């Protein structure tokens, strides 16, 4: 059986990083989400309901989140902290931008002390802010690997190039496949199943925390798949492929319509898609960056 890895998701968005981690680490399980955007948080709850994501509490503000109760209880912290301070399409104000949440993410990393930290941001972050992030990781005792990965690399019809960062705590041995998951005092998770499939609504710390961690909600991919559909939609100009898929599934309709018609329709969905992470790209980035650590450990 795969080793159980508990995950804490900061700036979770609609769960793209979490879905990617489930693909990359079969034993991964999200035990808490932090997301302040109401539409994104509602999407997380909906994905818990259809069992695409793990059932876990959702905290609404990374600035007020306390990472100390989670110390020793999470193995991987993921964070898709806001890209606006670094994006080439924005004002590029960096740390002067009020949406600059990296200091709070760094604080929670220091408080919770996970073995792994997996982050995602825009390509422009390399030129604006990455030096600060890398320096903070080193100061907290983490080694760092980073790279640019695109959705096109995993078969999507669009590019969506993103910077992925994977950091590992220097004071913890690497979890190699042949190591026991409890080595080093890591907590085991009991194999219990909560009867009702409802999103956990306990507070992010306190007496309910251990109960949330103990309940095994599965690996997050129990929803029925549709083998008749491709993983990614065809390219916009590939009319023949669109005709083939739409003729097979008459219930399908486009998810995005014209956004310049003056009507505020599906704006939240459009924004979530624009900010979202392609799960397969995240999985590919994580496995590629993690392989670098394993090669170093194995002496290869």
PDB file of N, CA and C in Angstrom, residues 16 21 23 30 32-33 67 78 80 94 147 185 190 198 202-203 218 221-222 228 245 261 270 272 274 280 287:
ATOM      1  N   UNK A  16      -6.631  22.659  -7.857  1.00  0.00           N
ATOM      2  CA  UNK A  16      -5.790  22.102  -8.914  1.00  0.00           C
ATOM      3  C   UNK A  16      -4.516  21.460  -8.398  1.00  0.00           C
ATOM      4  N   UNK A  21      -1.369  16.558  -6.783  1.00  0.00           N
ATOM      5  CA  UNK A  21      -0.648  15.791  -5.767  1.00  0.00           C
ATOM      6  C   UNK A  21      -1.251  14.395  -5.599  1.00  0.00           C
ATOM      7  N   UNK A  23      -2.477  12.647  -8.012  1.00  0.00           N
ATOM      8  CA  UNK A  23      -1.952  11.872  -9.136  1.00  0.00           C
ATOM      9  C   UNK A  23      -0.504  11.474  -8.871  1.00  0.00           C
ATOM     10  N   UNK A  30      -5.491  15.399   1.569  1.00  0.00           N
ATOM     11  CA  UNK A  30      -5.606  16.759   2.085  1.00  0.00           C
ATOM     12  C   UNK A  30      -6.378  16.729   3.395  1.00  0.00           C
ATOM     13  N   UNK A  32      -6.625  19.790   5.354  1.00  0.00           N
ATOM     14  CA  UNK A  32      -7.153  21.129   5.599  1.00  0.00           C
ATOM     15  C   UNK A  32      -6.890  22.009   4.382  1.00  0.00           C
ATOM     16  N   UNK A  33      -7.892  22.827   4.022  1.00  0.00           N
ATOM     17  CA  UNK A  33      -7.756  23.806   2.950  1.00  0.00           C
ATOM     18  C   UNK A  33      -7.847  25.211   3.550  1.00  0.00           C
ATOM     19  N   UNK A  67      -0.511  27.771  11.998  1.00  0.00           N
ATOM     20  CA  UNK A  67       0.070  26.510  11.571  1.00  0.00           C
ATOM     21  C   UNK A  67       0.599  25.650  12.700  1.00  0.00           C
ATOM     22  N   UNK A  78       1.107  22.602   0.468  1.00  0.00           N
ATOM     23  CA  UNK A  78       1.039  23.150  -0.890  1.00  0.00           C
ATOM     24  C   UNK A  78       0.507  24.573  -0.818  1.00  0.00           C
ATOM     25  N   UNK A  80      -0.599  27.842  -3.619  1.00  0.00           N
ATOM     26  CA  UNK A  80      -0.657  28.594  -4.876  1.00  0.00           C
ATOM     27  C   UNK A  80      -0.882  30.055  -4.545  1.00  0.00           C
ATOM     28  N   UNK A  94       5.172  43.622  -6.528  1.00  0.00           N
ATOM     29  CA  UNK A  94       5.909  42.737  -5.643  1.00  0.00           C
ATOM     30  C   UNK A  94       5.419  42.806  -4.210  1.00  0.00           C
ATOM     31  N   UNK A 147      11.295  24.865 -11.272  1.00  0.00           N
ATOM     32  CA  UNK A 147      11.333  24.774 -12.725  1.00  0.00           C
ATOM     33  C   UNK A 147      10.060  25.291 -13.348  1.00  0.00           C
ATOM     34  N   UNK A 185       8.948   9.146  13.524  1.00  0.00           N
ATOM     35  CA  UNK A 185       7.873   9.652  14.358  1.00  0.00           C
ATOM     36  C   UNK A 185       6.715  10.256  13.605  1.00  0.00           C
ATOM     37  N   UNK A 190      -5.414   6.280  11.074  1.00  0.00           N
ATOM     38  CA  UNK A 190      -6.241   5.103  11.236  1.00  0.00           C
ATOM     39  C   UNK A 190      -7.130   4.911  10.017  1.00  0.00           C
ATOM     40  N   UNK A 198     -19.898  14.190   4.223  1.00  0.00           N
ATOM     41  CA  UNK A 198     -20.112  15.630   4.305  1.00  0.00           C
ATOM     42  C   UNK A 198     -18.785  16.309   4.546  1.00  0.00           C
ATOM     43  N   UNK A 202     -15.000  21.310  11.179  1.00  0.00           N
ATOM     44  CA  UNK A 202     -14.330  21.660  12.421  1.00  0.00           C
ATOM     45  C   UNK A 202     -13.459  22.879  12.211  1.00  0.00           C
ATOM     46  N   UNK A 203     -13.155  23.555  13.306  1.00  0.00           N
ATOM     47  CA  UNK A 203     -12.219  24.675  13.206  1.00  0.00           C
ATOM     48  C   UNK A 203     -10.841  24.146  12.866  1.00  0.00           C
ATOM     49  N   UNK A 218     -10.350   8.423   1.979  1.00  0.00           N
ATOM     50  CA  UNK A 218     -10.001   7.897   0.666  1.00  0.00           C
ATOM     51  C   UNK A 218      -8.983   8.774  -0.034  1.00  0.00           C
ATOM     52  N   UNK A 221     -10.203  10.224  -5.527  1.00  0.00           N
ATOM     53  CA  UNK A 221     -10.540  10.009  -6.939  1.00  0.00           C
ATOM     54  C   UNK A 221     -11.555   8.880  -7.090  1.00  0.00           C
ATOM     55  N   UNK A 222     -12.651   8.991  -6.316  1.00  0.00           N
ATOM     56  CA  UNK A 222     -13.648   7.945  -6.338  1.00  0.00           C
ATOM     57  C   UNK A 222     -14.803   8.255  -7.286  1.00  0.00           C
ATOM     58  N   UNK A 228     -15.145   7.926 -22.453  1.00  0.00           N
ATOM     59  CA  UNK A 228     -15.444   8.346 -23.813  1.00  0.00           C
ATOM     60  C   UNK A 228     -14.997   9.783 -24.082  1.00  0.00           C
ATOM     61  N   UNK A 245     -16.552  14.758 -30.624  1.00  0.00           N
ATOM     62  CA  UNK A 245     -16.889  14.632 -29.209  1.00  0.00           C
ATOM     63  C   UNK A 245     -18.311  15.113 -28.928  1.00  0.00           C
ATOM     64  N   UNK A 261     -20.005  40.819 -23.443  1.00  0.00           N
ATOM     65  CA  UNK A 261     -21.373  41.172 -23.815  1.00  0.00           C
ATOM     66  C   UNK A 261     -22.046  42.085 -22.795  1.00  0.00           C
ATOM     67  N   UNK A 270     -14.764  32.034 -14.806  1.00  0.00           N
ATOM     68  CA  UNK A 270     -13.692  32.448 -15.706  1.00  0.00           C
ATOM     69  C   UNK A 270     -12.433  32.807 -14.927  1.00  0.00           C
ATOM     70  N   UNK A 272     -11.577  31.726 -11.911  1.00  0.00           N
ATOM     71  CA  UNK A 272     -11.008  30.510 -11.335  1.00  0.00           C
ATOM     72  C   UNK A 272     -10.214  29.734 -12.370  1.00  0.00           C
ATOM     73  N   UNK A 274      -8.758  31.018 -15.035  1.00  0.00           N
ATOM     74  CA  UNK A 274      -7.554  31.773 -15.358  1.00  0.00           C
ATOM     75  C   UNK A 274      -6.467  31.622 -14.318  1.00  0.00           C
ATOM     76  N   UNK A 280      -2.574  17.758 -14.056  1.00  0.00           N
ATOM     77  CA  UNK A 280      -1.536  16.898 -14.626  1.00  0.00           C
ATOM     78  C   UNK A 280      -0.200  17.627 -14.732  1.00  0.00           C
ATOM     79  N   UNK A 287       6.613  15.352  -9.619  1.00  0.00           N
ATOM     80  CA  UNK A 287       7.403  14.134  -9.787  1.00  0.00           C
ATOM     81  C   UNK A 287       8.779  14.434 -10.364  1.00  0.00           C
TER      82      UNK A 287
END
